[in-house]
PDB file of C-alpha atoms and ligand atoms in Angstrom:
ATOM      1  CA  MET A 832       0.000   0.000   0.000  1.00 60.00           C
ATOM      2  CA  SER A 833       1.418   3.402  -0.851  1.00 72.00           C
ATOM      3  CA  GLY A 834       1.612   6.075   1.847  1.00 89.00           C
ATOM      4  CA  PHE A 835      -1.123   8.605   2.509  1.00 90.00           C
ATOM      5  CA  ASP A 836       1.107  11.457   1.304  1.00 88.00           C
ATOM      6  CA  ASP A 837       0.889  10.064  -2.240  1.00 87.00           C
ATOM      7  CA  MET A 838      -2.907  10.052  -2.183  1.00 89.00           C
ATOM      8  CA  ASP A 839      -5.330  12.666  -3.329  1.00 89.00           C
ATOM      9  CA  VAL A 840      -7.364  12.881  -0.119  1.00 93.00           C
ATOM     10  CA  ASP A 841      -7.802  15.926   2.080  1.00 93.00           C
ATOM     11  CA  THR A 842     -10.641  15.479   4.583  1.00 97.00           C
ATOM     12  CA  ILE A 843     -11.395  13.356   7.636  1.00 98.00           C
ATOM     13  CA  TRP A 844     -14.601  13.341   9.663  1.00 98.00           C
ATOM     14  CA  MET A 845     -13.863  13.655  13.400  1.00 98.00           C
ATOM     15  CA  ASP A 846     -16.462  13.879  16.143  1.00 98.00           C
ATOM     16  CA  GLY A 847     -19.105  15.459  13.969  1.00 97.00           C
ATOM     17  CA  GLU A 848     -16.876  17.811  11.951  1.00 97.00           C
ATOM     18  CA  PHE A 849     -15.093  17.597   8.626  1.00 98.00           C
ATOM     19  CA  VAL A 850     -11.469  18.525   9.273  1.00 98.00           C
ATOM     20  CA  ASP A 851      -8.431  18.921   7.054  1.00 97.00           C
ATOM     21  CA  TRP A 852      -6.535  15.667   6.685  1.00 97.00           C
ATOM     22  CA  ASP A 853      -3.415  17.117   8.356  1.00 96.00           C
ATOM     23  CA  GLU A 854      -5.434  18.538  11.244  1.00 97.00           C
ATOM     24  CA  ALA A 855      -7.002  15.183  12.217  1.00 97.00           C
ATOM     25  CA  GLN A 856      -4.810  14.784  15.302  1.00 97.00           C
ATOM     26  CA  VAL A 857      -5.131  13.299  18.786  1.00 97.00           C
ATOM     27  CA  HIS A 858      -3.381  14.027  22.079  1.00 98.00           C
ATOM     28  CA  VAL A 859      -0.445  11.717  22.835  1.00 98.00           C
ATOM     29  CA  LEU A 860      -2.103  10.768  26.144  1.00 98.00           C
ATOM     30  CA  THR A 861      -5.195   9.408  24.404  1.00 98.00           C
ATOM     31  CA  HIS A 862      -6.426   6.281  26.235  1.00 98.00           C
ATOM     32  CA  GLY A 863      -6.889   4.289  23.038  1.00 98.00           C
ATOM     33  CA  LEU A 864      -3.297   4.908  22.007  1.00 98.00           C
ATOM     34  CA  HIS A 865      -1.951   3.412  25.238  1.00 98.00           C
ATOM     35  CA  TYR A 866      -4.322   0.495  25.772  1.00 98.00           C
ATOM     36  CA  GLY A 867      -5.769  -0.343  22.371  1.00 98.00           C
ATOM     37  CA  SER A 868      -9.192   0.626  23.655  1.00 98.00           C
ATOM     38  CA  GLY A 869     -10.777   1.364  20.331  1.00 98.00           C
ATOM     39  CA  ILE A 870     -12.889  -0.416  17.777  1.00 98.00           C
ATOM     40  CA  PHE A 871     -12.978   0.028  14.025  1.00 98.00           C
ATOM     41  CA  GLU A 872     -14.337  -1.132  10.705  1.00 98.00           C
ATOM     42  CA  GLY A 873     -12.885  -1.693   7.279  1.00 98.00           C
ATOM     43  CA  VAL A 874     -15.362  -1.247   4.461  1.00 98.00           C
ATOM     44  CA  ARG A 875     -15.046  -0.985   0.689  1.00 97.00           C
ATOM     45  CA  CYS A 876     -16.822   1.341  -1.671  1.00 97.00           C
ATOM     46  CA  TYR A 877     -16.801  -0.057  -5.217  1.00 96.00           C
ATOM     47  CA  ASP A 878     -16.943   1.765  -8.508  1.00 94.00           C
ATOM     48  CA  THR A 879     -20.067   0.051  -9.843  1.00 92.00           C
ATOM     49  CA  GLU A 880     -21.885   0.553 -13.117  1.00 86.00           C
ATOM     50  CA  ASP A 881     -24.345   2.683 -11.102  1.00 87.00           C
ATOM     51  CA  GLY A 882     -21.590   4.827  -9.589  1.00 91.00           C
ATOM     52  CA  PRO A 883     -19.802   4.435  -6.253  1.00 95.00           C
ATOM     53  CA  ALA A 884     -21.581   2.077  -3.854  1.00 96.00           C
ATOM     54  CA  ILE A 885     -20.602   0.947  -0.356  1.00 97.00           C
ATOM     55  CA  PHE A 886     -20.652  -2.820   0.055  1.00 98.00           C
ATOM     56  CA  ARG A 887     -22.669  -4.070   3.058  1.00 98.00           C
ATOM     57  CA  TRP A 888     -22.531  -0.782   4.939  1.00 98.00           C
ATOM     58  CA  ASP A 889     -25.427  -1.754   7.233  1.00 98.00           C
ATOM     59  CA  GLU A 890     -23.675  -4.944   8.336  1.00 98.00           C
ATOM     60  CA  HIS A 891     -20.435  -3.046   8.947  1.00 98.00           C
ATOM     61  CA  LEU A 892     -22.320  -0.477  11.016  1.00 98.00           C
ATOM     62  CA  ASP A 893     -23.993  -3.275  13.001  1.00 98.00           C
ATOM     63  CA  ARG A 894     -20.583  -4.742  13.767  1.00 98.00           C
ATOM     64  CA  PHE A 895     -19.173  -1.305  14.610  1.00 98.00           C
ATOM     65  CA  TYR A 896     -21.775  -0.673  17.298  1.00 98.00           C
ATOM     66  CA  ASN A 897     -21.607  -4.282  18.503  1.00 98.00           C
ATOM     67  CA  SER A 898     -17.812  -4.169  18.813  1.00 98.00           C
ATOM     68  CA  ALA A 899     -18.174  -1.192  21.164  1.00 98.00           C
ATOM     69  CA  LYS A 900     -20.517  -3.032  23.546  1.00 98.00           C
ATOM     70  CA  PRO A 901     -18.074  -5.192  25.547  1.00 97.00           C
ATOM     71  CA  TYR A 902     -15.960  -2.097  26.205  1.00 97.00           C
ATOM     72  CA  ASP A 903     -18.854   0.123  27.263  1.00 97.00           C
ATOM     73  CA  LEU A 904     -17.747   2.511  24.561  1.00 97.00           C
ATOM     74  CA  GLU A 905     -20.710   4.729  23.884  1.00 96.00           C
ATOM     75  CA  ILE A 906     -20.698   5.991  20.344  1.00 97.00           C
ATOM     76  CA  ASP A 907     -22.699   9.166  20.505  1.00 94.00           C
ATOM     77  CA  HIS A 908     -23.317   9.418  16.770  1.00 98.00           C
ATOM     78  CA  SER A 909     -26.300   7.794  15.108  1.00 98.00           C
ATOM     79  CA  ARG A 910     -26.166   5.378  12.193  1.00 98.00           C
ATOM     80  CA  GLU A 911     -27.623   8.099  10.033  1.00 98.00           C
ATOM     81  CA  GLU A 912     -24.930  10.581  11.037  1.00 98.00           C
ATOM     82  CA  LEU A 913     -22.126   8.107  10.328  1.00 98.00           C
ATOM     83  CA  THR A 914     -23.711   7.171   7.012  1.00 98.00           C
ATOM     84  CA  ASN A 915     -24.115  10.774   5.902  1.00 98.00           C
ATOM     85  CA  ALA A 916     -20.585  11.610   6.997  1.00 98.00           C
ATOM     86  CA  THR A 917     -19.188   8.689   4.996  1.00 98.00           C
ATOM     87  CA  LEU A 918     -21.183   9.453   1.864  1.00 98.00           C
ATOM     88  CA  SER A 919     -20.079  13.102   2.072  1.00 97.00           C
ATOM     89  CA  LEU A 920     -16.432  12.133   2.492  1.00 97.00           C
ATOM     90  CA  ILE A 921     -16.576   9.989  -0.638  1.00 97.00           C
ATOM     91  CA  GLU A 922     -18.378  12.621  -2.606  1.00 96.00           C
ATOM     92  CA  ARG A 923     -16.376  15.671  -1.581  1.00 95.00           C
ATOM     93  CA  GLN A 924     -13.060  13.903  -2.279  1.00 95.00           C
ATOM     94  CA  ASN A 925     -14.330  12.610  -5.595  1.00 95.00           C
ATOM     95  CA  LEU A 926     -13.505   8.998  -4.777  1.00 95.00           C
ATOM     96  CA  GLN A 927     -14.967   6.406  -7.143  1.00 93.00           C
ATOM     97  CA  SER A 928     -13.777   3.423  -5.163  1.00 95.00           C
ATOM     98  CA  CYS A 929     -12.142   3.488  -1.770  1.00 96.00           C
ATOM     99  CA  TYR A 930     -11.569   1.840   1.579  1.00 97.00           C
ATOM    100  CA  ILE A 931     -13.528   3.320   4.482  1.00 98.00           C
ATOM    101  CA  ARG A 932     -12.198   3.283   8.047  1.00 98.00           C
ATOM    102  CA  PRO A 933     -14.677   4.181  10.823  1.00 98.00           C
ATOM    103  CA  LEU A 934     -12.960   4.281  14.237  1.00 98.00           C
ATOM    104  CA  ALA A 935     -14.167   4.904  17.807  1.00 98.00           C
ATOM    105  CA  TYR A 936     -11.874   5.000  20.827  1.00 98.00           C
ATOM    106  CA  TYR A 937     -11.484   6.244  24.356  1.00 98.00           C
ATOM    107  CA  GLY A 938      -9.954   9.702  24.167  1.00 98.00           C
ATOM    108  CA  TYR A 939      -8.019  12.046  26.384  1.00 97.00           C
ATOM    109  CA  ASN A 940      -8.761  12.640  30.034  1.00 97.00           C
ATOM    110  CA  SER A 941      -6.792  10.331  32.329  1.00 96.00           C
ATOM    111  CA  LEU A 942      -4.550   7.310  31.937  1.00 96.00           C
ATOM    112  CA  GLY A 943      -5.696   4.775  34.470  1.00 96.00           C
ATOM    113  CA  VAL A 944      -6.529   1.523  32.714  1.00 97.00           C
ATOM    114  CA  SER A 945     -10.134   2.268  33.572  1.00 96.00           C
ATOM    115  CA  PRO A 946     -11.355   4.613  30.850  1.00 96.00           C
ATOM    116  CA  GLU A 947     -13.588   6.409  33.319  1.00 88.00           C
ATOM    117  CA  ASP A 948     -14.310   9.951  32.151  1.00 92.00           C
ATOM    118  CA  CYS A 949     -12.372   9.494  28.931  1.00 97.00           C
ATOM    119  CA  PRO A 950     -14.658  10.704  26.146  1.00 97.00           C
ATOM    120  CA  THR A 951     -15.506   8.483  23.201  1.00 98.00           C
ATOM    121  CA  ARG A 952     -13.977   9.920  20.059  1.00 98.00           C
ATOM    122  CA  THR A 953     -15.178   8.881  16.614  1.00 98.00           C
ATOM    123  CA  ALA A 954     -13.596   9.361  13.221  1.00 98.00           C
ATOM    124  CA  ILE A 955     -14.050   8.238   9.636  1.00 98.00           C
ATOM    125  CA  ALA A 956     -11.473   8.366   6.863  1.00 98.00           C
ATOM    126  CA  CYS A 957     -11.600   7.122   3.266  1.00 97.00           C
ATOM    127  CA  TRP A 958      -8.784   6.531   0.831  1.00 96.00           C
ATOM    128  CA  PRO A 959      -8.093   4.646  -2.385  1.00 94.00           C
ATOM    129  CA  TRP A 960      -6.893   1.110  -1.726  1.00 89.00           C
ATOM    130  CA  GLY A 961      -6.232  -1.469  -4.431  1.00 82.00           C
ATOM    131  CA  THR A 962      -5.475  -5.137  -3.931  1.00 83.00           C
ATOM    132  CA  TYR A 963      -4.321  -5.860  -0.395  1.00 83.00           C
ATOM    133  CA  LEU A 964      -2.006  -8.819  -0.851  1.00 84.00           C
ATOM    134  CA  GLY A 965      -0.168  -7.723  -3.989  1.00 79.00           C
ATOM    135  CA  GLU A 966      -0.899  -6.902  -7.594  1.00 75.00           C
ATOM    136  CA  ASP A 967      -1.209 -10.433  -8.960  1.00 91.00           C
ATOM    137  CA  ALA A 968      -2.551 -12.037  -5.763  1.00 92.00           C
ATOM    138  CA  LEU A 969      -6.161 -12.248  -6.917  1.00 93.00           C
ATOM    139  CA  GLU A 970      -5.208 -14.171 -10.041  1.00 93.00           C
ATOM    140  CA  ASN A 971      -2.164 -16.168  -9.022  1.00 94.00           C
ATOM    141  CA  GLY A 972      -2.701 -16.603  -5.316  1.00 96.00           C
ATOM    142  CA  VAL A 973      -0.375 -16.067  -2.378  1.00 97.00           C
ATOM    143  CA  GLU A 974       2.172 -18.082  -0.445  1.00 97.00           C
ATOM    144  CA  VAL A 975       1.443 -18.184   3.283  1.00 98.00           C
ATOM    145  CA  MET A 976       2.853 -19.777   6.414  1.00 98.00           C
ATOM    146  CA  VAL A 977       1.188 -21.035   9.551  1.00 98.00           C
ATOM    147  CA  SER A 978       2.221 -18.563  12.213  1.00 98.00           C
ATOM    148  CA  SER A 979       3.939 -19.599  15.421  1.00 98.00           C
ATOM    149  CA  TRP A 980       1.641 -17.068  17.131  1.00 98.00           C
ATOM    150  CA  ARG A 981      -1.788 -18.285  18.214  1.00 98.00           C
ATOM    151  CA  LYS A 982      -4.976 -16.205  18.053  1.00 97.00           C
ATOM    152  CA  HIS A 983      -6.404 -14.818  21.253  1.00 95.00           C
ATOM    153  CA  ALA A 984      -9.026 -17.211  22.562  1.00 94.00           C
ATOM    154  CA  SER A 985     -12.533 -15.791  22.729  1.00 89.00           C
ATOM    155  CA  SER A 986     -12.428 -16.625  26.436  1.00 91.00           C
ATOM    156  CA  GLN A 987      -9.602 -14.083  26.770  1.00 94.00           C
ATOM    157  CA  ILE A 988     -10.918 -11.231  24.676  1.00 94.00           C
ATOM    158  CA  PRO A 989     -14.042 -10.942  22.529  1.00 95.00           C
ATOM    159  CA  THR A 990     -12.669 -11.990  19.158  1.00 94.00           C
ATOM    160  CA  ASN A 991     -15.936 -11.119  17.432  1.00 93.00           C
ATOM    161  CA  ALA A 992     -15.353  -7.449  18.284  1.00 96.00           C
ATOM    162  CA  LYS A 993     -13.079  -5.576  15.891  1.00 98.00           C
ATOM    163  CA  THR A 994     -10.902  -4.050  18.590  1.00 98.00           C
ATOM    164  CA  THR A 995      -7.819  -1.991  17.738  1.00 98.00           C
ATOM    165  CA  GLY A 996      -5.687  -3.666  20.433  1.00 97.00           C
ATOM    166  CA  LEU A 997      -6.342  -7.126  18.973  1.00 97.00           C
ATOM    167  CA  TYR A 998      -4.368  -6.268  15.891  1.00 98.00           C
ATOM    168  CA  VAL A 999      -0.949  -6.477  17.517  1.00 98.00           C
ATOM    169  CA  ASN A1000      -1.520 -10.236  17.298  1.00 97.00           C
ATOM    170  CA  SER A1001      -2.288  -9.857  13.592  1.00 98.00           C
ATOM    171  CA  MET A1002       0.787  -7.699  13.153  1.00 98.00           C
ATOM    172  CA  LEU A1003       3.052 -10.242  14.828  1.00 98.00           C
ATOM    173  CA  ALA A1004       1.709 -13.081  12.712  1.00 98.00           C
ATOM    174  CA  GLY A1005       1.834 -11.135   9.446  1.00 98.00           C
ATOM    175  CA  GLU A1006       5.303  -9.739  10.016  1.00 98.00           C
ATOM    176  CA  GLU A1007       6.653 -13.142  10.990  1.00 98.00           C
ATOM    177  CA  ALA A1008       5.331 -14.486   7.688  1.00 98.00           C
ATOM    178  CA  ARG A1009       6.810 -11.637   5.662  1.00 97.00           C
ATOM    179  CA  ARG A1010      10.191 -11.955   7.383  1.00 98.00           C
ATOM    180  CA  ASN A1011      10.157 -15.578   6.269  1.00 98.00           C
ATOM    181  CA  GLY A1012       9.415 -14.682   2.655  1.00 97.00           C
ATOM    182  CA  PHE A1013       5.662 -15.336   2.693  1.00 97.00           C
ATOM    183  CA  VAL A1014       2.937 -12.853   1.851  1.00 96.00           C
ATOM    184  CA  GLU A1015       0.598 -13.568   4.746  1.00 98.00           C
ATOM    185  CA  ALA A1016       0.009 -15.852   7.723  1.00 98.00           C
ATOM    186  CA  ILE A1017      -2.594 -18.374   8.766  1.00 98.00           C
ATOM    187  CA  VAL A1018      -3.207 -18.207  12.494  1.00 98.00           C
ATOM    188  CA  LEU A1019      -4.267 -21.195  14.592  1.00 98.00           C
ATOM    189  CA  ASN A1020      -6.500 -20.799  17.614  1.00 97.00           C
ATOM    190  CA  LYS A1021      -5.622 -21.791  21.176  1.00 96.00           C
ATOM    191  CA  GLU A1022      -6.786 -25.364  20.486  1.00 96.00           C
ATOM    192  CA  GLY A1023      -4.426 -25.575  17.512  1.00 97.00           C
ATOM    193  CA  ASN A1024      -7.163 -25.556  14.876  1.00 98.00           C
ATOM    194  CA  VAL A1025      -7.242 -23.188  11.933  1.00 98.00           C
ATOM    195  CA  ALA A1026      -8.781 -19.847  12.872  1.00 98.00           C
ATOM    196  CA  GLU A1027      -8.168 -17.261  10.143  1.00 98.00           C
ATOM    197  CA  GLY A1028      -5.616 -14.927   8.616  1.00 98.00           C
ATOM    198  CA  PRO A1029      -4.413 -11.778  10.400  1.00 98.00           C
ATOM    199  CA  GLY A1030      -7.067  -9.766   8.566  1.00 97.00           C
ATOM    200  CA  GLU A1031      -9.004 -12.360   6.592  1.00 98.00           C
ATOM    201  CA  ASN A1032     -11.226 -15.380   7.088  1.00 98.00           C
ATOM    202  CA  ILE A1033     -10.250 -18.611   5.383  1.00 98.00           C
ATOM    203  CA  PHE A1034     -12.102 -21.133   3.220  1.00 98.00           C
ATOM    204  CA  LEU A1035     -11.025 -24.642   2.305  1.00 98.00           C
ATOM    205  CA  VAL A1036     -12.364 -26.585  -0.684  1.00 98.00           C
ATOM    206  CA  ARG A1037     -12.461 -30.371  -0.620  1.00 98.00           C
ATOM    207  CA  ASP A1038     -14.308 -32.583  -3.116  1.00 98.00           C
ATOM    208  CA  GLY A1039     -16.231 -29.561  -4.388  1.00 98.00           C
ATOM    209  CA  GLU A1040     -17.542 -28.554  -0.949  1.00 98.00           C
ATOM    210  CA  LEU A1041     -16.555 -25.523   1.119  1.00 98.00           C
ATOM    211  CA  TYR A1042     -15.426 -25.516   4.722  1.00 98.00           C
ATOM    212  CA  THR A1043     -14.795 -22.483   6.911  1.00 98.00           C
ATOM    213  CA  PRO A1044     -14.114 -22.308  10.662  1.00 98.00           C
ATOM    214  CA  GLY A1045     -17.192 -21.623  12.779  1.00 97.00           C
ATOM    215  CA  LEU A1046     -17.653 -18.551  14.939  1.00 95.00           C
ATOM    216  CA  ALA A1047     -16.655 -20.510  18.051  1.00 94.00           C
ATOM    217  CA  GLU A1048     -13.127 -20.948  16.629  1.00 96.00           C
ATOM    218  CA  SER A1049     -12.075 -17.438  17.841  1.00 95.00           C
ATOM    219  CA  ILE A1050     -12.553 -15.772  14.476  1.00 97.00           C
ATOM    220  CA  LEU A1051     -13.968 -12.433  13.437  1.00 97.00           C
ATOM    221  CA  ASP A1052     -17.490 -12.791  12.050  1.00 97.00           C
ATOM    222  CA  GLY A1053     -16.348 -11.527   8.684  1.00 98.00           C
ATOM    223  CA  ILE A1054     -18.823  -9.840   6.401  1.00 98.00           C
ATOM    224  CA  THR A1055     -17.036 -11.113   3.292  1.00 98.00           C
ATOM    225  CA  ARG A1056     -17.164 -14.599   4.854  1.00 98.00           C
ATOM    226  CA  ARG A1057     -20.932 -14.252   5.195  1.00 98.00           C
ATOM    227  CA  SER A1058     -21.220 -12.962   1.633  1.00 98.00           C
ATOM    228  CA  VAL A1059     -19.143 -15.851   0.273  1.00 98.00           C
ATOM    229  CA  ILE A1060     -21.279 -18.375   2.162  1.00 98.00           C
ATOM    230  CA  THR A1061     -24.447 -16.885   0.661  1.00 98.00           C
ATOM    231  CA  ILE A1062     -23.036 -16.635  -2.866  1.00 98.00           C
ATOM    232  CA  ALA A1063     -21.575 -20.157  -2.723  1.00 98.00           C
ATOM    233  CA  ARG A1064     -24.891 -21.667  -1.628  1.00 98.00           C
ATOM    234  CA  GLU A1065     -26.680 -19.763  -4.387  1.00 97.00           C
ATOM    235  CA  HIS A1066     -24.206 -21.322  -6.814  1.00 97.00           C
ATOM    236  CA  GLY A1067     -25.117 -24.781  -5.550  1.00 98.00           C
ATOM    237  CA  TYR A1068     -22.102 -25.465  -3.366  1.00 98.00           C
ATOM    238  CA  GLU A1069     -22.415 -27.272  -0.058  1.00 98.00           C
ATOM    239  CA  VAL A1070     -20.919 -24.967   2.599  1.00 98.00           C
ATOM    240  CA  HIS A1071     -19.873 -26.177   6.048  1.00 98.00           C
ATOM    241  CA  ASP A1072     -19.712 -22.917   7.986  1.00 98.00           C
ATOM    242  CA  GLU A1073     -19.193 -24.421  11.437  1.00 97.00           C
ATOM    243  CA  ALA A1074     -16.139 -26.438  10.486  1.00 98.00           C
ATOM    244  CA  THR A1075     -13.222 -27.348  12.690  1.00 98.00           C
ATOM    245  CA  ILE A1076     -10.181 -27.506  10.440  1.00 98.00           C
ATOM    246  CA  SER A1077      -6.911 -29.041  11.590  1.00 98.00           C
ATOM    247  CA  ARG A1078      -3.557 -27.716  10.434  1.00 98.00           C
ATOM    248  CA  GLY A1079      -2.916 -30.904   8.492  1.00 98.00           C
ATOM    249  CA  GLU A1080      -6.073 -30.460   6.448  1.00 98.00           C
ATOM    250  CA  LEU A1081      -4.653 -27.246   5.011  1.00 98.00           C
ATOM    251  CA  TYR A1082      -1.917 -29.126   3.178  1.00 98.00           C
ATOM    252  CA  THR A1083      -4.235 -31.676   1.616  1.00 98.00           C
ATOM    253  CA  ALA A1084      -6.974 -29.214   0.609  1.00 98.00           C
ATOM    254  CA  ASP A1085      -7.951 -29.067  -3.051  1.00 98.00           C
ATOM    255  CA  GLU A1086      -8.124 -25.281  -2.766  1.00 98.00           C
ATOM    256  CA  LEU A1087      -7.763 -22.613  -0.100  1.00 98.00           C
ATOM    257  CA  PHE A1088      -8.654 -18.938  -0.211  1.00 98.00           C
ATOM    258  CA  PHE A1089      -8.824 -15.913   2.036  1.00 98.00           C
ATOM    259  CA  ALA A1090     -11.956 -13.764   2.255  1.00 98.00           C
ATOM    260  CA  GLY A1091     -12.012 -10.260   3.693  1.00 97.00           C
ATOM    261  CA  THR A1092     -12.844  -6.687   2.868  1.00 97.00           C
ATOM    262  CA  ALA A1093      -9.216  -5.797   2.184  1.00 95.00           C
ATOM    263  CA  ALA A1094      -8.106  -9.138   0.659  1.00 94.00           C
ATOM    264  CA  GLU A1095     -11.441  -9.718  -1.147  1.00 96.00           C
ATOM    265  CA  LEU A1096     -11.187 -13.322  -2.413  1.00 96.00           C
ATOM    266  CA  THR A1097      -7.508 -14.229  -2.601  1.00 97.00           C
ATOM    267  CA  PRO A1098      -6.407 -17.746  -3.549  1.00 97.00           C
ATOM    268  CA  ILE A1099      -3.714 -19.407  -1.417  1.00 98.00           C
ATOM    269  CA  ARG A1100      -1.315 -21.428  -3.527  1.00 97.00           C
ATOM    270  CA  VAL A1101       1.299 -22.493  -0.967  1.00 98.00           C
ATOM    271  CA  VAL A1102       1.198 -23.124   2.795  1.00 98.00           C
ATOM    272  CA  ASP A1103       4.564 -23.651   4.528  1.00 97.00           C
ATOM    273  CA  ASP A1104       6.235 -24.608   1.239  1.00 89.00           C
ATOM    274  CA  VAL A1105       3.537 -27.207   0.519  1.00 98.00           C
ATOM    275  CA  THR A1106       1.763 -26.629  -2.797  1.00 98.00           C
ATOM    276  CA  ILE A1107      -2.018 -26.515  -2.461  1.00 98.00           C
ATOM    277  CA  GLY A1108      -3.922 -28.376  -5.188  1.00 95.00           C
ATOM    278  CA  ASN A1109      -2.277 -27.683  -8.530  1.00 92.00           C
ATOM    279  CA  GLY A1110      -0.490 -24.595  -7.177  1.00 95.00           C
ATOM    280  CA  SER A1111      -2.670 -22.029  -8.890  1.00 94.00           C
ATOM    281  CA  ARG A1112      -6.149 -20.594  -8.445  1.00 95.00           C
ATOM    282  CA  GLY A1113      -8.559 -23.522  -8.279  1.00 96.00           C
ATOM    283  CA  PRO A1114     -11.857 -23.768 -10.208  1.00 97.00           C
ATOM    284  CA  VAL A1115     -14.158 -23.293  -7.202  1.00 98.00           C
ATOM    285  CA  THR A1116     -12.171 -20.268  -6.022  1.00 98.00           C
ATOM    286  CA  GLU A1117     -12.274 -18.813  -9.526  1.00 97.00           C
ATOM    287  CA  ASP A1118     -16.000 -19.424  -9.829  1.00 98.00           C
ATOM    288  CA  LEU A1119     -16.727 -17.692  -6.514  1.00 98.00           C
ATOM    289  CA  GLN A1120     -14.264 -14.890  -7.192  1.00 97.00           C
ATOM    290  CA  THR A1121     -15.973 -14.176 -10.525  1.00 96.00           C
ATOM    291  CA  ALA A1122     -19.385 -14.165  -8.845  1.00 97.00           C
ATOM    292  CA  PHE A1123     -18.082 -11.904  -6.078  1.00 97.00           C
ATOM    293  CA  PHE A1124     -16.527  -9.331  -8.405  1.00 95.00           C
ATOM    294  CA  ASP A1125     -19.524  -9.397 -10.763  1.00 95.00           C
ATOM    295  CA  LEU A1126     -21.605  -8.541  -7.735  1.00 95.00           C
ATOM    296  CA  VAL A1127     -19.453  -5.859  -6.106  1.00 95.00           C
ATOM    297  CA  GLU A1128     -18.629  -4.174  -9.396  1.00 92.00           C
ATOM    298  CA  GLY A1129     -22.315  -4.023 -10.235  1.00 89.00           C
ATOM    299  CA  ARG A1130     -22.412  -6.369 -13.254  1.00 91.00           C
ATOM    300  CA  THR A1131     -25.425  -8.149 -11.794  1.00 90.00           C
ATOM    301  CA  ASP A1132     -28.494  -6.866  -9.975  1.00 87.00           C
ATOM    302  CA  ASP A1133     -28.212  -9.616  -7.356  1.00 90.00           C
ATOM    303  CA  HIS A1134     -28.309  -8.487  -3.744  1.00 95.00           C
ATOM    304  CA  ASP A1135     -28.927  -4.860  -4.532  1.00 93.00           C
ATOM    305  CA  ASP A1136     -29.832  -4.493  -0.858  1.00 95.00           C
ATOM    306  CA  TRP A1137     -26.156  -5.125  -0.016  1.00 97.00           C
ATOM    307  CA  PHE A1138     -25.199  -1.745  -1.472  1.00 96.00           C
ATOM    308  CA  THR A1139     -25.487   1.840  -0.260  1.00 97.00           C
ATOM    309  CA  HIS A1140     -25.289   4.049  -3.322  1.00 94.00           C
ATOM    310  CA  LEU A1141     -24.150   7.625  -3.453  1.00 91.00           C
ATOM    311  CA  SER A1142     -27.215   9.536  -4.510  1.00 73.00           C
TER     312      SER A1142
HETATM  313  C1  PLP B2307      -9.020 -10.822  11.947  1.00 81.72           C
HETATM  314  C2  PLP B2307      -9.924 -10.639  10.783  1.00 81.72           C
HETATM  315  N1  PLP B2307     -10.616 -11.691  10.324  1.00 81.72           N
HETATM  316  C3  PLP B2307     -11.447 -11.586   9.274  1.00 81.72           C
HETATM  317  C4  PLP B2307     -11.622 -10.385   8.617  1.00 81.72           C
HETATM  318  C5  PLP B2307     -12.569 -10.294   7.471  1.00 81.72           C
HETATM  319  O1  PLP B2307     -13.712  -9.566   7.836  1.00 81.72           O
HETATM  320  P1  PLP B2307     -14.519  -8.710   6.797  1.00 81.72           P
HETATM  321  O2  PLP B2307     -14.885  -9.617   5.692  1.00 81.72           O
HETATM  322  O3  PLP B2307     -15.707  -8.235   7.542  1.00 81.72           O
HETATM  323  O4  PLP B2307     -13.636  -7.622   6.336  1.00 81.72           O
HETATM  324  C6  PLP B2307     -10.921  -9.261   9.055  1.00 81.72           C
HETATM  325  C7  PLP B2307     -11.090  -7.971   8.405  1.00 81.72           C
HETATM  326  O5  PLP B2307     -11.822  -7.149   8.865  1.00 81.72           O
HETATM  327  C8  PLP B2307     -10.064  -9.392  10.175  1.00 81.72           C
HETATM  328  O6  PLP B2307      -9.379  -8.334  10.606  1.00 81.72           O
END
């Protein structure tokens, strides 16, 4: 991903106001900065044949408010306000397609671990973001390694909340993989079963059927995961969405792919130097990827209710 300074973006929405990009600053004693006490979303707006449209905005907003619940983080902006702010940001910066990052966190007041009296701060930024795992990743797939780091167990921290502090685990796993020459990691859960990628859910294909770890496997309830499950079933595939997948099953899978807002549908061609299937994008992955991109880029009218269009 190129740096923000190379991008043609100039505005961020912060606590109800549109502010200049360079002015969107926080105090260094912000609670969320010290303790990871924030929650966020990652959403994509696609350049569809009917103009820019946000993919599954309602579901992302649901998860945004739900993520705040375990932390007692009261977001004092309504769904409508966040929606209008986001649509305005896209429009006023002339973005056709972009990534959208809503964020809420405990702000500046005191630095006890208890966030008592720290205000909730909320911000939204949008910027152009192409393929997440490399230029040719969508077509040719990526090489990944199973991380030596395990995912937090959902008994230790709510893994279904998209909490800022959780992502140091993702960072450790991803950086370990990259230091070892891989593009991304697969992270096992505390029980040693496959959980997900650092920022993606995972699907396995075996004998034409799909398997993905269930929500009890300490994964994020990914919105792309849900979309893939729906699309796959509509295409006649059997989908096992409560699967427990052992590490060994990764190596013998016919196909593997990541699913996530940033990674979209990215084939996995190698795990730990073991070639998966024939070592390139498999037919089921390709079929679902085509269906997914036809949908998000507006080449079909299916699931129109999954899109929030700019008026
Ligand atoms: C840990 C983790 N798992 C899965 C996902 C995929 O979720 P979604 O499809 O909602 O982007 C993400 C990305 O948000 C993530 O960070």
